[in-house]
Amino acid sequence: MAKVQIESSWLDKLQTEFNKPYFDELIQFVKMEYSQGPCYPPGSLIFNAFNLCPFSQVKVVLIGQDPYHEPGQAHGLCFSVNDGVPFPPSLRNIFQEINTDIGKPVPQSGNLSHWAEQGVLLLNATLTVRAHAAASHQRHGWEEFTDAVIKTVSDEKKHIVFILWGSYAQSKASLIDASKHCILRSAHPSPLSAYRGFFGNHHFSLCNQYLSQNGVKTIEW
């Protein structure tokens, strides 16, 4: 059985996944990849999204696909970069939509840890990547694990906002019980698709509206 360094409530909720053969194989693959050359995020931050946002605190699940694959960017939260790192194009567009939607100025830092600490699970479907090689760790077991995360949140909680940007994230809607959660869908914020429905989606205000209607403290985006 793989020993996983992850926040205790998630360790408890996901224990059955950690005990499955695929997860052992996944851990062996990840260890091998990290031993052979640079991979991101740093090993201690692979489960950062969970460590900053315990299960009981989850209000919103934002689904990304893959960590950033250039040095210094990825730190275990989808779309987020470390302080001082230039904003990748998708993140720049996210901040632009927040500004348009709720009037909040574009921040100095692209670090979204303060979202996670308020209950936004910033979940990439694949939690690791080889340097300079997008999608290099896909289809090795991470997706099975993160699908289980999405389903566990859907099954065991209520009134969660799931934010699905782009066709890949939207493919996860089948894991979510739409009768007791809010699913927000739109185009992806990448420059290729942002003008085809991401800009103007009002997801940040709609998310807070839903939380507020259900007696849940809203997010300071």
mmCIF file of N, CA and C in Angstrom, residues 118-177:
data_model
loop_
_atom_site.group_PDB
_atom_site.id
_atom_site.type_symbol
_atom_site.label_atom_id
_atom_site.label_comp_id
_atom_site.label_asym_id
_atom_site.label_seq_id
_atom_site.Cartn_x
_atom_site.Cartn_y
_atom_site.Cartn_z
ATOM 1 N N GLN A 118 -10.077 29.234 1.236
ATOM 2 C CA GLN A 118 -11.494 29.578 1.454
ATOM 3 C C GLN A 118 -12.441 28.451 1.059
ATOM 4 N N GLY A 119 -11.894 27.346 0.537
ATOM 5 C CA GLY A 119 -12.754 26.218 0.190
ATOM 6 C C GLY A 119 -12.877 25.918 -1.288
ATOM 7 N N VAL A 120 -11.956 26.454 -2.097
ATOM 8 C CA VAL A 120 -11.957 26.129 -3.528
ATOM 9 C C VAL A 120 -10.926 25.028 -3.769
ATOM 10 N N LEU A 121 -11.396 23.836 -4.131
ATOM 11 C CA LEU A 121 -10.486 22.730 -4.448
ATOM 12 C C LEU A 121 -9.992 22.928 -5.880
ATOM 13 N N LEU A 122 -8.729 23.315 -6.012
ATOM 14 C CA LEU A 122 -8.140 23.642 -7.329
ATOM 15 C C LEU A 122 -7.497 22.382 -7.892
ATOM 16 N N LEU A 123 -8.324 21.547 -8.494
ATOM 17 C CA LEU A 123 -7.962 20.167 -8.818
ATOM 18 C C LEU A 123 -7.580 19.982 -10.282
ATOM 19 N N ASN A 124 -6.314 19.662 -10.535
ATOM 20 C CA ASN A 124 -5.947 19.189 -11.866
ATOM 21 C C ASN A 124 -6.300 17.714 -11.990
ATOM 22 N N ALA A 125 -6.733 17.282 -13.164
ATOM 23 C CA ALA A 125 -7.056 15.870 -13.384
ATOM 24 C C ALA A 125 -5.802 15.004 -13.301
ATOM 25 N N THR A 126 -4.676 15.558 -13.752
ATOM 26 C CA THR A 126 -3.372 14.903 -13.650
ATOM 27 C C THR A 126 -2.527 15.767 -12.714
ATOM 28 N N LEU A 127 -1.924 15.167 -11.703
ATOM 29 C CA LEU A 127 -1.293 15.977 -10.655
ATOM 30 C C LEU A 127 0.205 16.212 -10.847
ATOM 31 N N THR A 128 0.807 15.567 -11.833
ATOM 32 C CA THR A 128 2.241 15.756 -12.080
ATOM 33 C C THR A 128 2.506 15.835 -13.582
ATOM 34 N N VAL A 129 3.698 16.332 -13.931
ATOM 35 C CA VAL A 129 4.072 16.457 -15.347
ATOM 36 C C VAL A 129 5.593 16.507 -15.462
ATOM 37 N N ARG A 130 6.134 15.994 -16.565
ATOM 38 C CA ARG A 130 7.570 16.104 -16.838
ATOM 39 C C ARG A 130 7.868 17.498 -17.384
ATOM 40 N N ALA A 131 9.009 18.047 -17.018
ATOM 41 C CA ALA A 131 9.393 19.388 -17.474
ATOM 42 C C ALA A 131 9.314 19.494 -18.991
ATOM 43 N N HIS A 132 8.745 20.583 -19.473
ATOM 44 C CA HIS A 132 8.661 20.930 -20.907
ATOM 45 C C HIS A 132 7.854 19.927 -21.730
ATOM 46 N N ALA A 133 7.094 19.049 -21.067
ATOM 47 C CA ALA A 133 6.384 17.991 -21.811
ATOM 48 C C ALA A 133 4.931 17.919 -21.348
ATOM 49 N N ALA A 134 4.092 18.764 -21.944
ATOM 50 C CA ALA A 134 2.666 18.796 -21.577
ATOM 51 C C ALA A 134 2.049 17.416 -21.727
ATOM 52 N N ALA A 135 1.196 17.056 -20.799
ATOM 53 C CA ALA A 135 0.417 15.808 -20.852
ATOM 54 C C ALA A 135 1.264 14.548 -20.695
ATOM 55 N N SER A 136 2.525 14.710 -20.282
ATOM 56 C CA SER A 136 3.432 13.556 -20.222
ATOM 57 C C SER A 136 3.074 12.543 -19.136
ATOM 58 N N HIS A 137 2.301 12.946 -18.136
ATOM 59 C CA HIS A 137 1.911 12.005 -17.080
ATOM 60 C C HIS A 137 0.435 11.632 -17.146
ATOM 61 N N GLN A 138 -0.210 11.951 -18.249
ATOM 62 C CA GLN A 138 -1.606 11.538 -18.409
ATOM 63 C C GLN A 138 -1.682 10.028 -18.664
ATOM 64 N N ARG A 139 -2.841 9.473 -18.312
ATOM 65 C CA ARG A 139 -3.130 8.053 -18.557
ATOM 66 C C ARG A 139 -2.162 7.094 -17.844
ATOM 67 N N HIS A 140 -1.740 7.491 -16.652
ATOM 68 C CA HIS A 140 -0.936 6.595 -15.814
ATOM 69 C C HIS A 140 -1.610 6.340 -14.469
ATOM 70 N N GLY A 141 -2.860 6.779 -14.314
ATOM 71 C CA GLY A 141 -3.599 6.514 -13.081
ATOM 72 C C GLY A 141 -4.108 7.750 -12.362
ATOM 73 N N TRP A 142 -3.510 8.907 -12.657
ATOM 74 C CA TRP A 142 -3.971 10.117 -11.971
ATOM 75 C C TRP A 142 -5.457 10.397 -12.221
ATOM 76 N N GLU A 143 -5.883 10.197 -13.469
ATOM 77 C CA GLU A 143 -7.283 10.519 -13.800
ATOM 78 C C GLU A 143 -8.257 9.627 -13.029
ATOM 79 N N GLU A 144 -7.880 8.371 -12.830
ATOM 80 C CA GLU A 144 -8.737 7.467 -12.052
ATOM 81 C C GLU A 144 -8.851 7.985 -10.614
ATOM 82 N N PHE A 145 -7.738 8.455 -10.082
ATOM 83 C CA PHE A 145 -7.720 8.990 -8.719
ATOM 84 C C PHE A 145 -8.559 10.271 -8.602
ATOM 85 N N THR A 146 -8.330 11.211 -9.518
ATOM 86 C CA THR A 146 -9.045 12.491 -9.402
ATOM 87 C C THR A 146 -10.529 12.343 -9.753
ATOM 88 N N ASP A 147 -10.874 11.406 -10.619
ATOM 89 C CA ASP A 147 -12.295 11.106 -10.839
ATOM 90 C C ASP A 147 -12.942 10.637 -9.536
ATOM 91 N N ALA A 148 -12.219 9.822 -8.778
ATOM 92 C CA ALA A 148 -12.736 9.337 -7.490
ATOM 93 C C ALA A 148 -12.909 10.497 -6.509
ATOM 94 N N VAL A 149 -12.000 11.471 -6.575
ATOM 95 C CA VAL A 149 -12.109 12.665 -5.726
ATOM 96 C C VAL A 149 -13.401 13.421 -6.052
ATOM 97 N N ILE A 150 -13.631 13.666 -7.343
ATOM 98 C CA ILE A 150 -14.819 14.404 -7.785
ATOM 99 C C ILE A 150 -16.091 13.673 -7.345
ATOM 100 N N LYS A 151 -16.097 12.355 -7.555
ATOM 101 C CA LYS A 151 -17.282 11.560 -7.209
ATOM 102 C C LYS A 151 -17.510 11.549 -5.699
ATOM 103 N N THR A 152 -16.440 11.470 -4.923
ATOM 104 C CA THR A 152 -16.560 11.468 -3.454
ATOM 105 C C THR A 152 -17.151 12.785 -2.965
ATOM 106 N N VAL A 153 -16.669 13.895 -3.510
ATOM 107 C CA VAL A 153 -17.219 15.202 -3.127
ATOM 108 C C VAL A 153 -18.696 15.279 -3.510
ATOM 109 N N SER A 154 -19.004 14.832 -4.720
ATOM 110 C CA SER A 154 -20.396 14.866 -5.176
ATOM 111 C C SER A 154 -21.301 13.997 -4.298
ATOM 112 N N ASP A 155 -20.844 12.795 -3.992
ATOM 113 C CA ASP A 155 -21.675 11.838 -3.244
ATOM 114 C C ASP A 155 -21.872 12.252 -1.792
ATOM 115 N N GLU A 156 -20.825 12.793 -1.172
ATOM 116 C CA GLU A 156 -20.840 12.962 0.283
ATOM 117 C C GLU A 156 -21.138 14.395 0.745
ATOM 118 N N LYS A 157 -21.190 15.326 -0.193
ATOM 119 C CA LYS A 157 -21.484 16.705 0.185
ATOM 120 C C LYS A 157 -22.701 17.200 -0.592
ATOM 121 N N LYS A 158 -23.173 18.395 -0.259
ATOM 122 C CA LYS A 158 -24.258 18.993 -1.045
ATOM 123 C C LYS A 158 -23.982 20.479 -1.222
ATOM 124 N N HIS A 159 -24.634 21.059 -2.223
ATOM 125 C CA HIS A 159 -24.493 22.495 -2.538
ATOM 126 C C HIS A 159 -23.046 22.896 -2.844
ATOM 127 N N ILE A 160 -22.352 22.044 -3.580
ATOM 128 C CA ILE A 160 -21.002 22.374 -4.052
ATOM 129 C C ILE A 160 -21.132 22.978 -5.456
ATOM 130 N N VAL A 161 -20.305 23.971 -5.750
ATOM 131 C CA VAL A 161 -20.240 24.522 -7.104
ATOM 132 C C VAL A 161 -19.085 23.850 -7.844
ATOM 133 N N PHE A 162 -19.399 23.163 -8.932
ATOM 134 C CA PHE A 162 -18.375 22.553 -9.787
ATOM 135 C C PHE A 162 -18.203 23.447 -11.013
ATOM 136 N N ILE A 163 -16.975 23.919 -11.232
ATOM 137 C CA ILE A 163 -16.696 24.824 -12.355
ATOM 138 C C ILE A 163 -15.921 24.057 -13.418
ATOM 139 N N LEU A 164 -16.541 23.923 -14.579
ATOM 140 C CA LEU A 164 -15.990 23.090 -15.665
ATOM 141 C C LEU A 164 -15.738 23.964 -16.892
ATOM 142 N N TRP A 165 -14.474 24.281 -17.132
ATOM 143 C CA TRP A 165 -14.096 25.120 -18.271
ATOM 144 C C TRP A 165 -13.471 24.261 -19.356
ATOM 145 N N GLY A 166 -14.073 24.264 -20.525
ATOM 146 C CA GLY A 166 -13.528 23.503 -21.650
ATOM 147 C C GLY A 166 -14.070 22.088 -21.690
ATOM 148 N N SER A 167 -13.922 21.461 -22.842
ATOM 149 C CA SER A 167 -14.552 20.152 -23.063
ATOM 150 C C SER A 167 -13.978 19.075 -22.152
ATOM 151 N N TYR A 168 -12.692 19.161 -21.840
ATOM 152 C CA TYR A 168 -12.105 18.121 -20.978
ATOM 153 C C TYR A 168 -12.743 18.157 -19.588
ATOM 154 N N ALA A 169 -12.785 19.334 -18.987
ATOM 155 C CA ALA A 169 -13.397 19.457 -17.657
ATOM 156 C C ALA A 169 -14.879 19.087 -17.707
ATOM 157 N N GLN A 170 -15.551 19.473 -18.793
ATOM 158 C CA GLN A 170 -16.979 19.184 -18.910
ATOM 159 C C GLN A 170 -17.256 17.689 -19.012
ATOM 160 N N SER A 171 -16.263 16.927 -19.458
ATOM 161 C CA SER A 171 -16.440 15.473 -19.531
ATOM 162 C C SER A 171 -16.578 14.863 -18.132
ATOM 163 N N LYS A 172 -16.224 15.624 -17.100
ATOM 164 C CA LYS A 172 -16.323 15.124 -15.719
ATOM 165 C C LYS A 172 -17.728 15.307 -15.144
ATOM 166 N N ALA A 173 -18.605 15.979 -15.872
ATOM 167 C CA ALA A 173 -19.961 16.248 -15.356
ATOM 168 C C ALA A 173 -20.710 14.959 -15.020
ATOM 169 N N SER A 174 -20.388 13.867 -15.712
ATOM 170 C CA SER A 174 -21.077 12.594 -15.465
ATOM 171 C C SER A 174 -20.803 12.039 -14.065
ATOM 172 N N LEU A 175 -19.755 12.551 -13.410
ATOM 173 C CA LEU A 175 -19.414 12.095 -12.062
ATOM 174 C C LEU A 175 -20.170 12.867 -10.979
ATOM 175 N N ILE A 176 -20.884 13.914 -11.397
ATOM 176 C CA ILE A 176 -21.468 14.866 -10.448
ATOM 177 C C ILE A 176 -22.988 14.735 -10.423
ATOM 178 N N ASP A 177 -23.560 14.721 -9.234
ATOM 179 C CA ASP A 177 -25.013 14.670 -9.072
ATOM 180 C C ASP A 177 -25.577 16.089 -9.204
#
